[in-house]
CSV table of C-alpha atoms in Angstrom, one decimal:
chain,number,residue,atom,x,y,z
A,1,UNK,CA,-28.6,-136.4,216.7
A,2,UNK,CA,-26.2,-133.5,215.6
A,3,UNK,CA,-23.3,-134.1,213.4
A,4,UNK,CA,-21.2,-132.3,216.3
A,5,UNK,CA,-22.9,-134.5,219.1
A,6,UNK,CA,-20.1,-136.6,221.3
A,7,UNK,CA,-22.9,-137.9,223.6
A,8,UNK,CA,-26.4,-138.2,222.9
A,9,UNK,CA,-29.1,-139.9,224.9
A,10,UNK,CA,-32.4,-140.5,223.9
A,11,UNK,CA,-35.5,-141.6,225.8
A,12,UNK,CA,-33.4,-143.1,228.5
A,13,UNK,CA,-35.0,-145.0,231.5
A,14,UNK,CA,-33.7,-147.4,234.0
A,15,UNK,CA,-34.9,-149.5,236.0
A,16,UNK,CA,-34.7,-151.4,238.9
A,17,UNK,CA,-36.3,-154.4,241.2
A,18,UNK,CA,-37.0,-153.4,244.6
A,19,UNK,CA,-38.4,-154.7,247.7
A,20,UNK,CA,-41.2,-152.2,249.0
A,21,UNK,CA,-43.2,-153.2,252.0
A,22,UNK,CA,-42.5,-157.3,251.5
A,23,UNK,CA,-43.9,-156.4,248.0
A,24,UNK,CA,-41.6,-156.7,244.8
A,25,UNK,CA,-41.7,-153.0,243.2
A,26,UNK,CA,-40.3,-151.6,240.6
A,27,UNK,CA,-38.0,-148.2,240.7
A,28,UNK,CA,-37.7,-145.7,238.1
A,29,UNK,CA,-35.0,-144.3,238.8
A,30,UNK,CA,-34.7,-142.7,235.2
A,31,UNK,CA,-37.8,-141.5,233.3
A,32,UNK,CA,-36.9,-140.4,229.8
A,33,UNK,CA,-34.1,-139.2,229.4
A,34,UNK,CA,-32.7,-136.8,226.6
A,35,UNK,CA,-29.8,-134.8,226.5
A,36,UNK,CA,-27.4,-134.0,224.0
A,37,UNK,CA,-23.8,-133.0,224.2
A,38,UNK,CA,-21.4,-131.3,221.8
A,39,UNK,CA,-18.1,-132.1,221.3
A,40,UNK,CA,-15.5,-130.0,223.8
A,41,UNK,CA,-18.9,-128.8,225.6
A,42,UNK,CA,-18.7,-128.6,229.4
A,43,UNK,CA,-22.3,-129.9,230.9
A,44,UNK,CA,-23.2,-130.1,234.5
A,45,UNK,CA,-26.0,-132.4,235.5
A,46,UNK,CA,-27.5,-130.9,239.0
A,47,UNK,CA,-30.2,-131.8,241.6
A,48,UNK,CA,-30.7,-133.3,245.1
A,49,UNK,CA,-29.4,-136.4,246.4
A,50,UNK,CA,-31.4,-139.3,244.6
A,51,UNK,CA,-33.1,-137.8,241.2
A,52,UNK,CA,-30.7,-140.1,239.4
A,53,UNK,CA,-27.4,-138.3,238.2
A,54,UNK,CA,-25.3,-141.3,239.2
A,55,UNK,CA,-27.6,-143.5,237.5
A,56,UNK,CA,-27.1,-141.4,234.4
A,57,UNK,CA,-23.3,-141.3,234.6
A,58,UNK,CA,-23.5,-145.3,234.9
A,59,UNK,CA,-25.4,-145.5,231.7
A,60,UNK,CA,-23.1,-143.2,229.4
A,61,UNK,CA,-20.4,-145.1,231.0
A,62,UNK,CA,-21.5,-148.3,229.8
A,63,UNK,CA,-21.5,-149.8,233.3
A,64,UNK,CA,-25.5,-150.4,233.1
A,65,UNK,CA,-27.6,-150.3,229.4
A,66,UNK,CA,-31.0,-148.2,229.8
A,67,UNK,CA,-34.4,-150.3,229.9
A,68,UNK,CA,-35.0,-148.7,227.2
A,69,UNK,CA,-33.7,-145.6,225.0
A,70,UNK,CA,-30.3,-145.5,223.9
A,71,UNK,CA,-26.9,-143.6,224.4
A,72,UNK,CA,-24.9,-142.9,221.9
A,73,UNK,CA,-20.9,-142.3,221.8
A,74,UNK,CA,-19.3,-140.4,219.1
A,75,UNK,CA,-22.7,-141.0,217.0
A,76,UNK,CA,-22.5,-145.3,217.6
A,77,UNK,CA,-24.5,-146.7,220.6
A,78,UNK,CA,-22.4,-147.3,223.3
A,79,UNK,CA,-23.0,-151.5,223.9
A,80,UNK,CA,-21.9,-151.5,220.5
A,81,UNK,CA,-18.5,-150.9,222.0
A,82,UNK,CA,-15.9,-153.4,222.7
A,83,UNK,CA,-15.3,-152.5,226.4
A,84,UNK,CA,-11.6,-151.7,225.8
A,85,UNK,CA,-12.6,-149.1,222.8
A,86,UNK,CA,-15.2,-147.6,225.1
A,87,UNK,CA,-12.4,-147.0,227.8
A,88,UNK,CA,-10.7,-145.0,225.1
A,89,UNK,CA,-13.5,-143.1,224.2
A,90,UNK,CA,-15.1,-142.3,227.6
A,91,UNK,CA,-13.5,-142.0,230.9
A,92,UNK,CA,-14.4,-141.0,235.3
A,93,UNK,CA,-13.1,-139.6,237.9
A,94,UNK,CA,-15.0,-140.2,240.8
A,95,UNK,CA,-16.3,-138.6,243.8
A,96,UNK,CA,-13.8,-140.2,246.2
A,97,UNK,CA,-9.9,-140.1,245.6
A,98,UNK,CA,-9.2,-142.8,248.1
A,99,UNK,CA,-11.5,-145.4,247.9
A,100,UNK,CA,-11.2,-145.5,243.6
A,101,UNK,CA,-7.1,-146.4,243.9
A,102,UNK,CA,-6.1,-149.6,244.6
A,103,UNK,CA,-4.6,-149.0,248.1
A,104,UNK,CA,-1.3,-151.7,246.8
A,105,UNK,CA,-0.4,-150.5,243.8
A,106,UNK,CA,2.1,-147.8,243.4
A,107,UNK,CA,1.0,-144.3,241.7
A,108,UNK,CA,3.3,-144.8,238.7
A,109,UNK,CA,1.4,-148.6,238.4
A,110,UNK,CA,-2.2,-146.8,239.0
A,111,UNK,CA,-1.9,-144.2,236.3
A,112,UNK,CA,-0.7,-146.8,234.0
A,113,UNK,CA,-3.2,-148.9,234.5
A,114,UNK,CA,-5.0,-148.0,231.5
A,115,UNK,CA,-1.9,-148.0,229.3
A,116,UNK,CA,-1.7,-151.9,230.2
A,117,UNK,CA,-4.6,-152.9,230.0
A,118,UNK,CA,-4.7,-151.9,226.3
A,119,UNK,CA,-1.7,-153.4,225.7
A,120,UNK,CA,-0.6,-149.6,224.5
A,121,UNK,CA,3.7,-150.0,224.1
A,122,UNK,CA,6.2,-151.3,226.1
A,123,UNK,CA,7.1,-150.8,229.8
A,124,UNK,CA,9.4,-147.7,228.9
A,125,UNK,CA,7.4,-146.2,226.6
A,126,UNK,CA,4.1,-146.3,229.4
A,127,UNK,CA,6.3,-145.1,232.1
A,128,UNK,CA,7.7,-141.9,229.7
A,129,UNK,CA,3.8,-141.3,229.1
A,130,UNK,CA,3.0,-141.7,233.2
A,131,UNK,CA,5.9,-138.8,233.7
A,132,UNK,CA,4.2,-136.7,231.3
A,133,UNK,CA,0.7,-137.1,232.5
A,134,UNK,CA,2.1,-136.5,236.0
A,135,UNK,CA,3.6,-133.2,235.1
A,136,UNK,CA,0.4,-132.5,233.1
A,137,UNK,CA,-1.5,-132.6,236.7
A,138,UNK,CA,0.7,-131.4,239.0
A,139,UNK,CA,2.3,-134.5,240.9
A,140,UNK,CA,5.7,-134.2,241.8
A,141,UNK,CA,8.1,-137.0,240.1
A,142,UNK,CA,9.2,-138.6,243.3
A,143,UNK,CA,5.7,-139.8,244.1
A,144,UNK,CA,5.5,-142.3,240.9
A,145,UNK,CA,6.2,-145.2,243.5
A,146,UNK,CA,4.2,-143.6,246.5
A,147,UNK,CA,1.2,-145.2,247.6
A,148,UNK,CA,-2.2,-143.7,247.9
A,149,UNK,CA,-2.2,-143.6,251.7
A,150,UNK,CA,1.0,-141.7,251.3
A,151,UNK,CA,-0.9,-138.8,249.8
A,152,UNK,CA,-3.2,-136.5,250.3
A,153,UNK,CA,-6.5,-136.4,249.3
A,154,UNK,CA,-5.8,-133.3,246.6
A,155,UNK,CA,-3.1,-135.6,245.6
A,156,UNK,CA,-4.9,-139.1,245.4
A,157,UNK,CA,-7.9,-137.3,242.7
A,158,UNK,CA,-4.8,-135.9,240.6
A,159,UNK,CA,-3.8,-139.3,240.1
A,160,UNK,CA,-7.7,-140.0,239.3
A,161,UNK,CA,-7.5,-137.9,236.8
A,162,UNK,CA,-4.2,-138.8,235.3
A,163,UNK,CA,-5.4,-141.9,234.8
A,164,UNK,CA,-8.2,-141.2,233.2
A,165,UNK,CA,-6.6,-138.9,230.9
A,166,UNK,CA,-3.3,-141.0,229.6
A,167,UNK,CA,-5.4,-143.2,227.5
A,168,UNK,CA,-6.7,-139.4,225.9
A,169,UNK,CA,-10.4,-140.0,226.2
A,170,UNK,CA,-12.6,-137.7,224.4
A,171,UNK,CA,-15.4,-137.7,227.4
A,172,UNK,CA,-14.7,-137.1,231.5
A,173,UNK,CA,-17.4,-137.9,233.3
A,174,UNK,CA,-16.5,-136.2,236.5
A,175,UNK,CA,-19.0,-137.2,239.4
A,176,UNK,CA,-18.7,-134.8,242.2
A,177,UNK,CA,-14.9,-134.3,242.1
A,178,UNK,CA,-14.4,-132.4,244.5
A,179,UNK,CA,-16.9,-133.3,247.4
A,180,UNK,CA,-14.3,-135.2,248.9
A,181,UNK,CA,-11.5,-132.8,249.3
A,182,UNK,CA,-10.8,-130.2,251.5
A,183,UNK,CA,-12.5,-126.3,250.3
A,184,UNK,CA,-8.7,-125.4,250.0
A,185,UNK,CA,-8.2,-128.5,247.4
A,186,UNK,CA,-11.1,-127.6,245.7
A,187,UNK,CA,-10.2,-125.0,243.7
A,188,UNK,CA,-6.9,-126.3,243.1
A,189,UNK,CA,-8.8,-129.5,241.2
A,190,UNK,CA,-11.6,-127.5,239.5
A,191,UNK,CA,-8.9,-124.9,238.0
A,192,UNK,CA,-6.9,-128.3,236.8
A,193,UNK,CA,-9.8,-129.8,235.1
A,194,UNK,CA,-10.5,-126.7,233.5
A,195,UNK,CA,-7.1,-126.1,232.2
A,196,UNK,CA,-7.3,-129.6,230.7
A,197,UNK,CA,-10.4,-129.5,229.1
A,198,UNK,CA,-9.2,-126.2,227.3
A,199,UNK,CA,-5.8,-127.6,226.5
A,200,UNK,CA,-6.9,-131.5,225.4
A,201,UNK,CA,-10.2,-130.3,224.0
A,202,UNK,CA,-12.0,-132.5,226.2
A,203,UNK,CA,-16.1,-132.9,226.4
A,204,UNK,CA,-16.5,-132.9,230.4
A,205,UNK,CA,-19.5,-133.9,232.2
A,206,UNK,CA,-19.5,-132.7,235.4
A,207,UNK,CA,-21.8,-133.9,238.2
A,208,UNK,CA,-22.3,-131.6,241.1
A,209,UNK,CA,-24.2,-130.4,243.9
A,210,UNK,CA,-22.1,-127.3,244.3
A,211,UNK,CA,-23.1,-124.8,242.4
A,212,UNK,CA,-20.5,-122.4,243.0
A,213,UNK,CA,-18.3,-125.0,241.1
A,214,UNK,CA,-20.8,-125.5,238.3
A,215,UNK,CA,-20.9,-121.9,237.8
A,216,UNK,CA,-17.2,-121.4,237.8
A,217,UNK,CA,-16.9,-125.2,235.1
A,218,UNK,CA,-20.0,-125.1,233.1
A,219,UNK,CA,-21.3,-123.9,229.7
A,220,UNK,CA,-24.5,-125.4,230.0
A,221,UNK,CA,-26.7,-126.7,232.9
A,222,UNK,CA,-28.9,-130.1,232.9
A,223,UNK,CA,-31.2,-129.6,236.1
A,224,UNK,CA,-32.8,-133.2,237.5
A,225,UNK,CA,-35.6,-134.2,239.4
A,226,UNK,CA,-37.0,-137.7,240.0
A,227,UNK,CA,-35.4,-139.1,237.1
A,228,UNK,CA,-36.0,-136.9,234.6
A,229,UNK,CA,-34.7,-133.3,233.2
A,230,UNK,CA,-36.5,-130.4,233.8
A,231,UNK,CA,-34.7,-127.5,232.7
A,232,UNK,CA,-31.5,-127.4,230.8
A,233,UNK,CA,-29.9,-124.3,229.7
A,234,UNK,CA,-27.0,-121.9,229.3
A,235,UNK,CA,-25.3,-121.5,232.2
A,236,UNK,CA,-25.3,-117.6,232.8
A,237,UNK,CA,-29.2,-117.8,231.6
A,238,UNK,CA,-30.6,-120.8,233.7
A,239,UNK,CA,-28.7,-118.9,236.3
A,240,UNK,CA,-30.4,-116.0,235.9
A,241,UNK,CA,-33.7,-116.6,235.0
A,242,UNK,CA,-34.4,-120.1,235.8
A,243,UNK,CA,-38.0,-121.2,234.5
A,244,UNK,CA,-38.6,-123.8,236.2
A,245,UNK,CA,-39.9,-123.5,240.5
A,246,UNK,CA,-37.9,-126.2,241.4
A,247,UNK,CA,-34.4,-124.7,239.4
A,248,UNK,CA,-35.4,-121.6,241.8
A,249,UNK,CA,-35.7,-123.5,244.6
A,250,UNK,CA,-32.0,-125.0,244.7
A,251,UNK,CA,-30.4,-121.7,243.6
A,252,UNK,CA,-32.4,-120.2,246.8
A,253,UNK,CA,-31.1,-122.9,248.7
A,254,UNK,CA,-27.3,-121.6,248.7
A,255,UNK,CA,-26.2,-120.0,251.7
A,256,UNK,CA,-25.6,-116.5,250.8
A,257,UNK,CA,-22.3,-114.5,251.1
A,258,UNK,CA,-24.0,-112.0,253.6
A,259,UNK,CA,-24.0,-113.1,257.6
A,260,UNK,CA,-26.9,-113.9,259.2
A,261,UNK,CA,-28.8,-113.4,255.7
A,262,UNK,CA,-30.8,-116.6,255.5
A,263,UNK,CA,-31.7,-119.0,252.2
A,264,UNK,CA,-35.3,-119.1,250.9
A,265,UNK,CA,-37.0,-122.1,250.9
A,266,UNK,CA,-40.4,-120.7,249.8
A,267,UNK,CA,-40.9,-122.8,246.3
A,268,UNK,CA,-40.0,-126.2,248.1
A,269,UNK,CA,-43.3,-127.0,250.9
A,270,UNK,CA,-42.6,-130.7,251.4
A,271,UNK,CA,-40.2,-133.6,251.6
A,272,UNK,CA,-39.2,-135.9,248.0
A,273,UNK,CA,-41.6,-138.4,246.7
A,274,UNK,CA,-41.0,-141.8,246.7
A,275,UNK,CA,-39.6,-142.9,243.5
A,276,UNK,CA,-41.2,-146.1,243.8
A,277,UNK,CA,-44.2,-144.4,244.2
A,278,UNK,CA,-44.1,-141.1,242.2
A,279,UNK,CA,-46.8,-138.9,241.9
A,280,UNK,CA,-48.9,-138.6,238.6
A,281,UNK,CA,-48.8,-135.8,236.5
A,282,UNK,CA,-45.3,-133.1,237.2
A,283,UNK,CA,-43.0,-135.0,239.3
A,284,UNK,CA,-42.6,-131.5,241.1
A,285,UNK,CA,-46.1,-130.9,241.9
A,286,UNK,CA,-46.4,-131.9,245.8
A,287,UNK,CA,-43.4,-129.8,246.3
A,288,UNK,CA,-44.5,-127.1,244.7
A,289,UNK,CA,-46.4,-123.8,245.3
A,290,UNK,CA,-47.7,-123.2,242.0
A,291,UNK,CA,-48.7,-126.5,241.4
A,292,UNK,CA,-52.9,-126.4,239.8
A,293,UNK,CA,-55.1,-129.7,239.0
A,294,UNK,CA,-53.0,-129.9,236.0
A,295,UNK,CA,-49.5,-130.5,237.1
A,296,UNK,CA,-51.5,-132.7,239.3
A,297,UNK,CA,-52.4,-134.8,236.1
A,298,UNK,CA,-50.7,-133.9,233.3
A,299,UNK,CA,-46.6,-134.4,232.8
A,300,UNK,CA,-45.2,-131.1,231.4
A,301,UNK,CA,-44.3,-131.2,228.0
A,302,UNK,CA,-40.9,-129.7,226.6
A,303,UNK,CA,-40.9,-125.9,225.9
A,304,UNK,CA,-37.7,-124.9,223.8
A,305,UNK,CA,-36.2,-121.5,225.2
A,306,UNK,CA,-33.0,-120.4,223.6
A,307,UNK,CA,-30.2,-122.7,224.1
A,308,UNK,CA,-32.1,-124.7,226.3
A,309,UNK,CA,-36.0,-126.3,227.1
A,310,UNK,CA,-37.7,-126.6,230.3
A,311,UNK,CA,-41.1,-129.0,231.8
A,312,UNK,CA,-43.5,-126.5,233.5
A,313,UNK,CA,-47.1,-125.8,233.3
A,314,UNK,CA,-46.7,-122.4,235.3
A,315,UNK,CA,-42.7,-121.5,234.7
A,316,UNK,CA,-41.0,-118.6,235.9
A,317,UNK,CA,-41.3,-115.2,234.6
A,318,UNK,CA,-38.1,-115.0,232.3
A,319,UNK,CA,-37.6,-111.3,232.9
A,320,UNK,CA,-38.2,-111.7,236.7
């Protein structure tokens, strides 16, 4: 792992114990993880619905270990963390504002929270350090003993985000943000979380299905499938001249600016696998259009590219 690393995971796979046609299975729902970020980096982790970004963000959390392969905080695995220190280390914001608050307690209570729980000064001190991290996102003073239904939604994930940031994590896991929100609230939050990662030096990892907003956020792009990374890269690059068919195949899939212009589907020619019964050899293969008998049986091994590495027998042509 690099010197510089703030996150590193290695060989990362979880599982889980399913039922599966009255039969107990077991689901994979990651296979192998690695990915390492640098401190102050901004990452986005990207793919459908199911290939196991919430899974991952649950694991560098600490809320679930791997099976097996580690993560690694600030160079020390994370269950080696007391689970107050790893608060202080690592911190989310999730994808819904309203359902992460505790609908009783007041905003000024919520954001403290944290503060508390730590034990971190007195009651004066924490609420001088709630006003200041209230001004730091945007929320007016006379909302510190508002309640979360008394807000709105753009309102309720600034107070998300305060309280992740008063106890001055180095990681923010941020796990579709703005999905929730309104389009004209999005950019207000996106523009916020970017202003604090500049100003607090903050390593964000940033979980999307929007690429617009990963674009606009990221410095480097982790594309998932079925559990495992296929393609990571820098963000202008992989945006570019993506490498791998199924990489194409989302950036196809957003609707373009021009009316009645429609989005190609042509690398994508069936539905997901199931996980619980994935296919041999390149996860991608029944999906994909240049699949040959050896994606069929043979997993892709990593192939570095600058900046980044991706898992393709037949990649994209890089200058096409």
């Amino acid at each position: 792992m690099s010197a510089q690393a703030a996150l590193s995971i290695v060989g990362a796979t979880r599982d889980y114990a399913v039922s599966f046609h009255g039969q107990r299975r077991i689901l994979r729902a990651l296979r192998g993880i690695d990915l390492e970020v640098g401190q102050g980096e901004v990452v986005a982790i990207v793919g459908e619905s199911g290939c196991g970004k919430t899974t991952l963000s649950r694991l560098m959390l600490g809320i679930e270990p791997p099976t097996s392969g580690t993560v690694a905080v600030a160079g020390k695995p994370i269950a080696s963390y007391h689970r107050i220190e790893r608060a202080g280390l690592i911190q989310p914001v999730f994808q819904d504002p309203y359902s992460s608050l505790n609908p009783r307690q007041t905003l000024g209570s919520i954001i403290a929270a944290p503060l508390a729980v730590r034990g971190d000064g007195n009651a004066r001190s924490r609420q001088a350090a709630v006003a200041e991290m209230m001004q730091a996102v945007g929320l007016p003073p006379h909302l510190l003993n508002a309640y979360p239904s008394q807000i709105s939604g753009g309102q309720r994930q600034r107070v998300a985000i305060a309280r992740a940031l008063i106890a001055q994590p180095r990681i923010l896991i941020c796990d579709e943000p703005t999905s929730a929100l309104d389009v004209s609230v999005q950019s207000q939050i996106i523009n916020l979380i970017g202003a604090l990662q500049k100003k607090l030096g903050l390593t964000v990892l940033l979980i999307s299905h929007n690429l617009a907003v990963v674009y606009h956020m990221a410095e480097r792009v982790a594309v998932m499938y079925l559990g495992t990374v296929v393609e990571t890269g820098p963000t202008e690059e992989l945006f570019a001249r993506p490498r791998h068919p199924y990489t194409r195949s989302l950036l196809d899939a957003v609707l373009p600016p021009t009316p009645g212009q429609r989005p190609s589907w042509s690398e994508v020619i069936a539905e997901p696998p199931n996980p619980v019964e994935p296919p041999p050899g390149c996860p991608f293969n029944p999906r994909c259009s240049r699949a040959s008998d050896i994606c069929r049986t043979q997993m892709p091994e990593q192939t570095a590219v600058a900046g980044g590495m991706f898992r393709c027998h037949h990649p994209l042509d890089a200058a096409a």
